[in-house]
Short mmCIF file of C-alpha atoms and ligand atoms in Angstrom, two decimals:
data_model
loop_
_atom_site.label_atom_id
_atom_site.label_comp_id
_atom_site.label_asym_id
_atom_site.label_seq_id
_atom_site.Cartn_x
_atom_site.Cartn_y
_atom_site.Cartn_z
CA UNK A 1 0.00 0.00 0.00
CA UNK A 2 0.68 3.21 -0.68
CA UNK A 3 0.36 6.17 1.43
CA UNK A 4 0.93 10.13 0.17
CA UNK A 5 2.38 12.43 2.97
CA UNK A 6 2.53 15.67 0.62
CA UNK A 7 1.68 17.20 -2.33
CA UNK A 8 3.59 20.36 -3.59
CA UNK A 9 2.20 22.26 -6.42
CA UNK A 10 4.45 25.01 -7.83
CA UNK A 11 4.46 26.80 -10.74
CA UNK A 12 7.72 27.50 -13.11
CA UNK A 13 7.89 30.05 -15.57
CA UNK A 14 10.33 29.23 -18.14
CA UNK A 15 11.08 30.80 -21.91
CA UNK A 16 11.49 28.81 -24.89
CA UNK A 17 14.59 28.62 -26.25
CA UNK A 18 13.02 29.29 -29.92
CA UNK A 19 9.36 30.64 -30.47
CA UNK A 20 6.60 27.70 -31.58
CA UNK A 21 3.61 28.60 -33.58
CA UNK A 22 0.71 26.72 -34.44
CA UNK A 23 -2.57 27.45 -35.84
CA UNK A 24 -3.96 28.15 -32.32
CA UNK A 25 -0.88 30.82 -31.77
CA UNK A 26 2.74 31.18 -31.17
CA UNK A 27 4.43 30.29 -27.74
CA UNK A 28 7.22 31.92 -26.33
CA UNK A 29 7.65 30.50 -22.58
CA UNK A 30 5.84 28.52 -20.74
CA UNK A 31 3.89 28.72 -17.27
CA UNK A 32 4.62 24.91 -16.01
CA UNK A 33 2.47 23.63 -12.93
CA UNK A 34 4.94 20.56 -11.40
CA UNK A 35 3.54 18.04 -9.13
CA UNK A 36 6.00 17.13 -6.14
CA UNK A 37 4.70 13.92 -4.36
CA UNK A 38 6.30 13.00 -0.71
CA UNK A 39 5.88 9.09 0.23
CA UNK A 40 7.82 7.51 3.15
CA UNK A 41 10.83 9.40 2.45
CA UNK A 42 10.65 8.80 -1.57
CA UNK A 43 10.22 12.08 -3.92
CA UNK A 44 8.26 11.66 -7.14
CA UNK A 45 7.80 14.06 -9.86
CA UNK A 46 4.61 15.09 -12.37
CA UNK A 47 4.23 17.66 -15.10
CA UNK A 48 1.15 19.28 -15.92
CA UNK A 49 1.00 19.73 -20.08
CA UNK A 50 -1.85 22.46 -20.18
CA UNK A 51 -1.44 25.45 -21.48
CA UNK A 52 -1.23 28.92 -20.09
CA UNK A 53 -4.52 29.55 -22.41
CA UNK A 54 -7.32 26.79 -23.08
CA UNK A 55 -6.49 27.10 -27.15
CA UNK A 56 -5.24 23.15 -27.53
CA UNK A 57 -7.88 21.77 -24.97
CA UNK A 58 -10.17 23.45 -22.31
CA UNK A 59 -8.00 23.43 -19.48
CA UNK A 60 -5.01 25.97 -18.69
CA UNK A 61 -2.55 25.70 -16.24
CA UNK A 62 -4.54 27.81 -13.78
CA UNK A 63 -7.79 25.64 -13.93
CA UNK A 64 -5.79 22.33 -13.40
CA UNK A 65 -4.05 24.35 -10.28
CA UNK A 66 -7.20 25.13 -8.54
CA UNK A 67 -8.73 21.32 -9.85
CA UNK A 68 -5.45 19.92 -8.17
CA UNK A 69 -5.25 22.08 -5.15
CA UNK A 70 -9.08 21.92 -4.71
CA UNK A 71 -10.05 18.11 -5.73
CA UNK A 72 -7.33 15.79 -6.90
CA UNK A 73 -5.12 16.46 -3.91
CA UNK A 74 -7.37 16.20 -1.24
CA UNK A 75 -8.36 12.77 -2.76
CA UNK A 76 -5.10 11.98 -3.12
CA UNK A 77 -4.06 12.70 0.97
CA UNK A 78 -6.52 10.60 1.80
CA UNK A 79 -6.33 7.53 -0.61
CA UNK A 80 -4.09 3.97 0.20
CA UNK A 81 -3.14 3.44 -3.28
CA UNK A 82 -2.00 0.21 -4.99
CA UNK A 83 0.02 2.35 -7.36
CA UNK A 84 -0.38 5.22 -10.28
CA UNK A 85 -3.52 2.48 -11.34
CA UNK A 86 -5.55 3.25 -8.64
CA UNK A 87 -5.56 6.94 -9.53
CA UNK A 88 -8.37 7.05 -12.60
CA UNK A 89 -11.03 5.43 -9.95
CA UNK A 90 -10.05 7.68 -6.75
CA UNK A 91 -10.40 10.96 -9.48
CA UNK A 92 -13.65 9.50 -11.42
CA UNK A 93 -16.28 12.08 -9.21
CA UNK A 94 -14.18 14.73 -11.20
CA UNK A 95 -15.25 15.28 -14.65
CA UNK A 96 -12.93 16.05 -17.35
CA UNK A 97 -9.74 18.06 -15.74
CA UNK A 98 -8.04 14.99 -17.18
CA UNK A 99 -4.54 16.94 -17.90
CA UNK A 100 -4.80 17.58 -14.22
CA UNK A 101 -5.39 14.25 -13.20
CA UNK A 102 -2.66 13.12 -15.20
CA UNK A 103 0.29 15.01 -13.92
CA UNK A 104 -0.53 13.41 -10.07
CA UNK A 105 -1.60 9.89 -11.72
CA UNK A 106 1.95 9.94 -13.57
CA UNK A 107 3.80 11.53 -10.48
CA UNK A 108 2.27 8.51 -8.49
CA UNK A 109 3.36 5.59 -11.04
CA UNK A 110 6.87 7.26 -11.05
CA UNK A 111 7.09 6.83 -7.14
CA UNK A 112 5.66 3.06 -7.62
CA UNK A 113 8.08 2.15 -9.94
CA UNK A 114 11.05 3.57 -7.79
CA UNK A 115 9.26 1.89 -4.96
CA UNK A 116 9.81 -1.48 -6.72
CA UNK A 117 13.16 -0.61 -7.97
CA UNK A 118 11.92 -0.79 -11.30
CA UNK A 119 12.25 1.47 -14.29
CA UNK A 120 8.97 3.73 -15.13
CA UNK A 121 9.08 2.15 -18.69
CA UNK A 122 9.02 -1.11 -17.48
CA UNK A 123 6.04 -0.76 -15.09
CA UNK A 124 3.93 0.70 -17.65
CA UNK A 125 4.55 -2.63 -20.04
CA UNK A 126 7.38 -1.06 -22.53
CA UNK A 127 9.52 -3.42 -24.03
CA UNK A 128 11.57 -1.45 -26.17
CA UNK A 129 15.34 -0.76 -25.81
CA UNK A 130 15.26 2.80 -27.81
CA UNK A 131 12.44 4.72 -29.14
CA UNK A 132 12.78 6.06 -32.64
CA UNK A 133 12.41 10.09 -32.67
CA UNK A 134 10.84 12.96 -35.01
CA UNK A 135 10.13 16.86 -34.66
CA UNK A 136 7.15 18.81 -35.02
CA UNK A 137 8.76 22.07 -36.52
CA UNK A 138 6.26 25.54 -35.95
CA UNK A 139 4.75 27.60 -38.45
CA UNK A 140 8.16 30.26 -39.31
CA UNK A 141 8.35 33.47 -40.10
CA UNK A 142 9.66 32.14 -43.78
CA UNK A 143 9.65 29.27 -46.06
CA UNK A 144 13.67 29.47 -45.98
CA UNK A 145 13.52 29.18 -42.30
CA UNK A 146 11.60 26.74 -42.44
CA UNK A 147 13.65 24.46 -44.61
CA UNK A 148 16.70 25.62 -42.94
CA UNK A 149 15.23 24.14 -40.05
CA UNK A 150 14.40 20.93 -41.64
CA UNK A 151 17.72 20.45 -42.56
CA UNK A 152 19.37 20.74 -39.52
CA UNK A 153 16.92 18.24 -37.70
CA UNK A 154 17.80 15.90 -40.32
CA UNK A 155 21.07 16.62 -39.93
CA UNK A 156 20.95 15.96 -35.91
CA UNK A 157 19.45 12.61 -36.42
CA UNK A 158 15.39 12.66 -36.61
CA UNK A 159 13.31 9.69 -38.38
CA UNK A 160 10.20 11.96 -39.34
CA UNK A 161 9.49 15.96 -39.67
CA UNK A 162 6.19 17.05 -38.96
CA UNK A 163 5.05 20.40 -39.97
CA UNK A 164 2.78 22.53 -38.54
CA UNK A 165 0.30 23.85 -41.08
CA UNK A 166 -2.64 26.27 -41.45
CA UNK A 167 -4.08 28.26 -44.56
CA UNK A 168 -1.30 30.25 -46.44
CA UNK A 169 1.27 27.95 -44.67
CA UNK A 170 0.27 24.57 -46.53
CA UNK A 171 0.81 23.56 -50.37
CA UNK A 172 3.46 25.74 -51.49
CA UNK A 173 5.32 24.65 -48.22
CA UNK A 174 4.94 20.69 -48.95
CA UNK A 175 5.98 21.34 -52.69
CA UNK A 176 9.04 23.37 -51.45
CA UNK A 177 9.67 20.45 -48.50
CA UNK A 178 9.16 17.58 -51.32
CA UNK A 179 11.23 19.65 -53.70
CA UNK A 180 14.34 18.81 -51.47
CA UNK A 181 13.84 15.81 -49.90
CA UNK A 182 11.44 13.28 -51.93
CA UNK A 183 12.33 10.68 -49.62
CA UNK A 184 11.86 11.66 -45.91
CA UNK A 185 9.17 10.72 -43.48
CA UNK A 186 7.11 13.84 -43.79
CA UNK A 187 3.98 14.29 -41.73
CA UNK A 188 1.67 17.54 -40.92
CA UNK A 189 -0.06 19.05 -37.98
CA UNK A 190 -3.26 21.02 -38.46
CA UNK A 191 -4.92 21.72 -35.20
CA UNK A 192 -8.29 22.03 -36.15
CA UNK A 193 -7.47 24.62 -38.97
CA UNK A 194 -9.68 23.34 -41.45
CA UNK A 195 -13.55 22.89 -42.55
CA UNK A 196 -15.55 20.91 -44.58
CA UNK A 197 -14.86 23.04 -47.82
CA UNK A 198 -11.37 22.38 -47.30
CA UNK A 199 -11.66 18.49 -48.26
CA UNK A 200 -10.75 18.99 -52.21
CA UNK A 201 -7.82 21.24 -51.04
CA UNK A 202 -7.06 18.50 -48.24
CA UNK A 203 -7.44 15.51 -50.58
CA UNK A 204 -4.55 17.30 -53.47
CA UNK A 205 -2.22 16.71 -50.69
CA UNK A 206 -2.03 12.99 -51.57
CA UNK A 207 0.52 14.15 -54.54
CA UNK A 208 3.16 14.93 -51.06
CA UNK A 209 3.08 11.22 -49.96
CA UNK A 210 2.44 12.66 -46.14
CA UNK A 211 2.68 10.05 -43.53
CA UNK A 212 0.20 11.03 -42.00
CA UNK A 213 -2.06 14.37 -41.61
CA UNK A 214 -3.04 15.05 -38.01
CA UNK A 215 -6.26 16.65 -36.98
CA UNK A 216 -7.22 18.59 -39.95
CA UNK A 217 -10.85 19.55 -38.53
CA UNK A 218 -13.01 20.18 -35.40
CA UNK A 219 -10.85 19.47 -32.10
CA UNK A 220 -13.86 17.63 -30.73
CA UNK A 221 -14.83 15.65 -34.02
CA UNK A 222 -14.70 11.86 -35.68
CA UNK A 223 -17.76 12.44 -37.66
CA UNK A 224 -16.28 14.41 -40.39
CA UNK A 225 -12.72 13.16 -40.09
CA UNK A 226 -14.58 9.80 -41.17
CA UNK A 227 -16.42 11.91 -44.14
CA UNK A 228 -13.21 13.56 -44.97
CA UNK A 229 -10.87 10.35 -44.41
CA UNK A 230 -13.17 8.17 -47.39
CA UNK A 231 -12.16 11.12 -49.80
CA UNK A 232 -8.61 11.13 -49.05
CA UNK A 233 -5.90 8.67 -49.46
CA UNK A 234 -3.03 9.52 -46.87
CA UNK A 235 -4.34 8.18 -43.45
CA UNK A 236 -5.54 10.84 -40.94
CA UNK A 237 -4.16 11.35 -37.54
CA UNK A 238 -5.95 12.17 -34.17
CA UNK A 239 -4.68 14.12 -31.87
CA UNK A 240 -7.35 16.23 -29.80
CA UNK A 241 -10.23 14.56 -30.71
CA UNK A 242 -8.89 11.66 -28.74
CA UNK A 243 -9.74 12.11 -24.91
CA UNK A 244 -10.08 8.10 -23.81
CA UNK A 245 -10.30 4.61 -24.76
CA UNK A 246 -13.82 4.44 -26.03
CA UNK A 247 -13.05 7.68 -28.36
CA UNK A 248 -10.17 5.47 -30.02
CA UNK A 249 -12.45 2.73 -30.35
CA UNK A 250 -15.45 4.69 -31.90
CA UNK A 251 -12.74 6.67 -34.06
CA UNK A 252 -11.38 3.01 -35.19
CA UNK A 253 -14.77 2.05 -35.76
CA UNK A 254 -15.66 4.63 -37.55
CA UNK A 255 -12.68 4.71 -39.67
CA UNK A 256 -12.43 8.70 -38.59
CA UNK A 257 -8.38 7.93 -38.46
CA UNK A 258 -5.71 5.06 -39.24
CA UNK A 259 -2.77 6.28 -37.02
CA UNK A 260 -3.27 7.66 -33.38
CA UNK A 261 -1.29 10.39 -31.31
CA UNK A 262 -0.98 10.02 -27.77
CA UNK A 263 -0.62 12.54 -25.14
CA UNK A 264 -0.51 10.82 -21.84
CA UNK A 265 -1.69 14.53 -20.51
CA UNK A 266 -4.57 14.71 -22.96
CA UNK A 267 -6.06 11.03 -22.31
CA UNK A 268 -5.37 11.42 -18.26
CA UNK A 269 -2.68 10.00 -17.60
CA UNK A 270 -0.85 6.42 -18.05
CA UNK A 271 -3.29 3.73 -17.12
CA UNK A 272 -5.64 5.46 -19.81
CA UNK A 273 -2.78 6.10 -22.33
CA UNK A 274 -2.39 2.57 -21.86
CA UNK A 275 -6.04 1.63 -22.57
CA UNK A 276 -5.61 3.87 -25.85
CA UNK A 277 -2.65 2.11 -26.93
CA UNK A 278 -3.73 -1.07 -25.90
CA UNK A 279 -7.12 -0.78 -27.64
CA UNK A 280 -5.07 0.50 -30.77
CA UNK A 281 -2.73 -2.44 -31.30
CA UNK A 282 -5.59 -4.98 -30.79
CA UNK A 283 -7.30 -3.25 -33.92
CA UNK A 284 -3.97 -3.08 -36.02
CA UNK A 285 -3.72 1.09 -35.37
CA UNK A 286 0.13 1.83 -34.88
CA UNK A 287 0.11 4.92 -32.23
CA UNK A 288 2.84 7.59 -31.65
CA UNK A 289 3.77 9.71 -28.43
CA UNK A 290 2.68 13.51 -28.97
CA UNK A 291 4.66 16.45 -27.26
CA UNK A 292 3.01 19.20 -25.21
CA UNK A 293 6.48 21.41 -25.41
CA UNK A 294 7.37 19.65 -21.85
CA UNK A 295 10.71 20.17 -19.62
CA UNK A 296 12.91 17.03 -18.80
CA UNK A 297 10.19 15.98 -15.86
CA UNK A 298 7.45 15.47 -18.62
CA UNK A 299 9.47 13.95 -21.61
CA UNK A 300 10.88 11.22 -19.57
CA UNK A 301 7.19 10.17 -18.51
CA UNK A 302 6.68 10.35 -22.90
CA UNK A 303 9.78 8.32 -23.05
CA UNK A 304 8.72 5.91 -20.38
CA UNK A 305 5.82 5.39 -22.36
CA UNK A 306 7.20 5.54 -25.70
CA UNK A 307 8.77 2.08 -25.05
CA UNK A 308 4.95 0.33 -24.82
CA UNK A 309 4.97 -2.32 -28.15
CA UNK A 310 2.90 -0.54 -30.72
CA UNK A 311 4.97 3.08 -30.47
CA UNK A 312 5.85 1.81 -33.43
CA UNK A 313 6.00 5.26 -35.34
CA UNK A 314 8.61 8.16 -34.76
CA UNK A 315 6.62 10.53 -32.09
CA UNK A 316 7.20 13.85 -31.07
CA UNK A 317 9.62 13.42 -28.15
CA UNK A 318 12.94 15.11 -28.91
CA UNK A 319 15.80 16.56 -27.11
CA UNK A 320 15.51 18.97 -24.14
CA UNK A 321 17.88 21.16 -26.38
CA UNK A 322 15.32 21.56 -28.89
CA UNK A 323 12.63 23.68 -26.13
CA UNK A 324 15.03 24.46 -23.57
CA UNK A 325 18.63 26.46 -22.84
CA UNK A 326 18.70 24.52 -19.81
CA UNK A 327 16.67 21.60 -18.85
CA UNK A 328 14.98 20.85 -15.14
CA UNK A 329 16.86 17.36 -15.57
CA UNK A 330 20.18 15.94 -15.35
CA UNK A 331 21.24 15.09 -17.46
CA UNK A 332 18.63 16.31 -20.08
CA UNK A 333 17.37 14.26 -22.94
CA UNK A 334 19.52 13.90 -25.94
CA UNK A 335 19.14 11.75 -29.48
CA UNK A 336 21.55 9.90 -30.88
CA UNK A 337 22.94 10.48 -34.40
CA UNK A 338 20.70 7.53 -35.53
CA UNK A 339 17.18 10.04 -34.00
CA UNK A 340 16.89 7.56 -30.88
CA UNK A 341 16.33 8.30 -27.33
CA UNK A 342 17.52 5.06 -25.04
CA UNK A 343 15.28 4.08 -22.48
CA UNK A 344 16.42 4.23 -19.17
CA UNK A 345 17.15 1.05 -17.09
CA UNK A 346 17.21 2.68 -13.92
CA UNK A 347 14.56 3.17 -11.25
CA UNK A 348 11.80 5.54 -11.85
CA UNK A 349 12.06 7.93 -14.87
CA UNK A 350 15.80 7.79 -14.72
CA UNK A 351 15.95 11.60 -15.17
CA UNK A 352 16.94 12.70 -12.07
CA UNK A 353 15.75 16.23 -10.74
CA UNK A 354 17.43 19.63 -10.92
CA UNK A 355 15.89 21.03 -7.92
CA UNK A 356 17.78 23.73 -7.12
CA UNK A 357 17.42 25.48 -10.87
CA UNK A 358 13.38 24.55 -10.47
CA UNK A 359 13.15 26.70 -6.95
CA UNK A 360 14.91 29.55 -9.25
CA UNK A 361 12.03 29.55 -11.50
CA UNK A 362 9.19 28.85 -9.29
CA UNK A 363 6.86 32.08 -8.98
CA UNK A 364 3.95 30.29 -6.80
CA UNK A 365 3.84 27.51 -4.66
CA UNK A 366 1.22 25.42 -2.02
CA UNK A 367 1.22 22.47 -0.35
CA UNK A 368 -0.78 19.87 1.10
CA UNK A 369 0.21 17.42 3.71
CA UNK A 370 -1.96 14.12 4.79
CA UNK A 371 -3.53 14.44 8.23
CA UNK A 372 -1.76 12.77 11.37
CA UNK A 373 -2.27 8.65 10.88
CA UNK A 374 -3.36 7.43 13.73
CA UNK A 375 -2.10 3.57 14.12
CA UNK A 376 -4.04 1.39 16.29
O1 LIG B 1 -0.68 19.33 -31.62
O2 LIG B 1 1.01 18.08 -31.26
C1 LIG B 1 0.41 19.16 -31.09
C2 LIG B 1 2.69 21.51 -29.09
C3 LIG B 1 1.76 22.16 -28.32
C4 LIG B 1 0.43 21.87 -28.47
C5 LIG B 1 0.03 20.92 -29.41
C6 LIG B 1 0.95 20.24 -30.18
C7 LIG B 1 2.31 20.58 -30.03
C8 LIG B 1 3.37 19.98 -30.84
C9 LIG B 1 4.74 20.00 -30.23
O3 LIG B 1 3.23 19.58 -31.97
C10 LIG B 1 5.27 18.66 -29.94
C11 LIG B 1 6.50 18.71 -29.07
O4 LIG B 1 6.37 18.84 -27.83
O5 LIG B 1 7.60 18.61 -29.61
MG1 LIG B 2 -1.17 17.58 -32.74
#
């Protein structure tokens, strides 16, 4: 059994070491809201991915504070938990708030597995040694930006570029991309930027052999993925639309996608990014690990769960360097010339903590501590 004896919230503030823009808007730093867990002398770590708006999902870092500080925790002080699996029924009287619930659910499996002695990845079911890595590159200020950038991820390593797209930043960018590099693993990222009289304009993309296009339309939608996915022959990725296990299994059903993105944030954390995947490889659906522009604490949780059998396509998990000057982790993530990422062998996440450079960028803080246990 385990037994929580406090929960720290704090919020970092850290800038970006290069701008990223989507079709939702352009990041420059990032307000963070880490999860510190305290167990029988054991530390354990959790990052929350939401935003500081609600422009990728409906929750922002300062609803998931109040969620965590206000609901989650309490439940949490108060729980004896098996391990991070026991999490999704102790939070199920909260609706939704499932980024939230995912940075303590995570936070808890991390302590588990250093509990056991085990690594994260292997508690969570991954088998794999290394987990093959691509970018998702912003919308830039210029197409020769943009393909200066593409050439020096290529250059550092990575198995698949995915673009991030919107209108004015879509055909003549894929021609120019396709131009140079006929061969690569070449994927784009819409996020919801397109409509129903978008489908011809969707379906010429075929001529760029895409990999994949992630969620073209409505961020809640399979309906008209499904319409738009008959008329179209490069398979369709979801990302947002994807909240659970029964969404991938209606979106499989429906044919509304053929390739899935997981964000363990996004689903809830890992026993329900685990139901995704699960659900995915029983149906033949290879699934990917999506990036929410995390520090060290959150991409070694993406790693962790990277290793799980059918990651079977590059994801977005890349190298600290990429997003940060300086990482919250020692050492940070790197990729090897070859675009892998080894998965640590080492107990818990393997990434240990930089805590004095996190109390440097902390702005706001509260904790929570379990009432007195009485022992009879
Ligand atoms: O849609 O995958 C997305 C970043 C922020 C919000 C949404 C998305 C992204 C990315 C970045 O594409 C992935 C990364 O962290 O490298
Ligand atoms: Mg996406």
């Amino acid at each position: 059994m385990l037994k929580i004896d406090a929960i720290h919230l704090r919020e970092i503030n850290m800038p970006l070491a290069y701008p990223f823009e989507t079709s939702f808007g352009l990041t420059t730093g990032r307000r963070i809201l880490l999860i510190e867990l305290e167990s029988d002398g054991l530390t354990a770590w959790g990052e929350c991915v939401a935003g500081e708006h609600p422009y990728f999902s409906d929750e922002m870092i300062d609803t998931a504070w109040i969620i965590t500080e206000t609901e989650l925790a309490p439940r949490l002080l108060e729980a004896e938990l098996s391990g991070g699996g026991s999490c999704p029924d102790l939070f199920k009287p909260v609706r939704g708030h499932r980024m939230a619930k995912a940075a303590i659910e995570n936070a808890v499996w991390d302590l588990e597995a250093q509990l056991e002695g085990v690594a994260l990845s292997e508690l969570l079911g991954g088998t794999r040694k290394v987990i093959p890595c691509g970018v998702s590159i912003g919308i830039q200020p210029s197409l020769e930006q943009l393909l200066d950038k593409i050439a020096t991820e290529l250059d550092a390593g990575y198995q698949r570029i995915k673009l991030k797209c919107k209108h004015g930043w879509d055909t003549r960018i894929f021609e120019a991309v396709r131009a140079r590099w006929p061969e690569i693993l070449l994927s784009c990222d819409a996020n919801s930027a397109y409509r129903m009289r978008d489908f011809d304009h969707i379906a010429s993309w075929d001529q760029f052999n895409l990999l994949m296009i992630e969620q073209p339309l409505w961020y809640d939608d399979f309906y008209f993925h499904a319409m738009l996915q008959k008329q179209i022959e490069t398979a369709i990725c979801l990302d947002e639309s994807i909240r659970n296990r029964r969404d991938a299994l209606a979106a499989i059903d429906m044919e509304s996608c053929r390739i899935i993105n997981i964000k363990v944030g996004r689903v809830g954390g890992f026993s329900e990014a685990i139901a995704v995947h699960n659900a995915a490889a029983e149906r033949g659906i290879p699934v990917w690990c999506g990036g929410m522009l995390e520090t060290g604490i959150g991409r070694a949780h993406n790693i962790a769960l990277s290793s799980l059998p059918n990651f079977s396509l590059p994801g977005d998990v890349s190298a600290s360097s990429r997003y940060w000057a300086q990482d919250i982790v020692d050492p940070p993530i790197t990729v090897s010339a070859k675009g892998e990422i080894l998965v640590p062998t080492t107990s818990g996440s393997g990434y240990p903590i930089l805590k004095d450079r996190i109390e440097s960028l902390t702005v706001r803080r509260t904790s929570l501590h379990a009432k007195a246990r009485v022992t009879v």
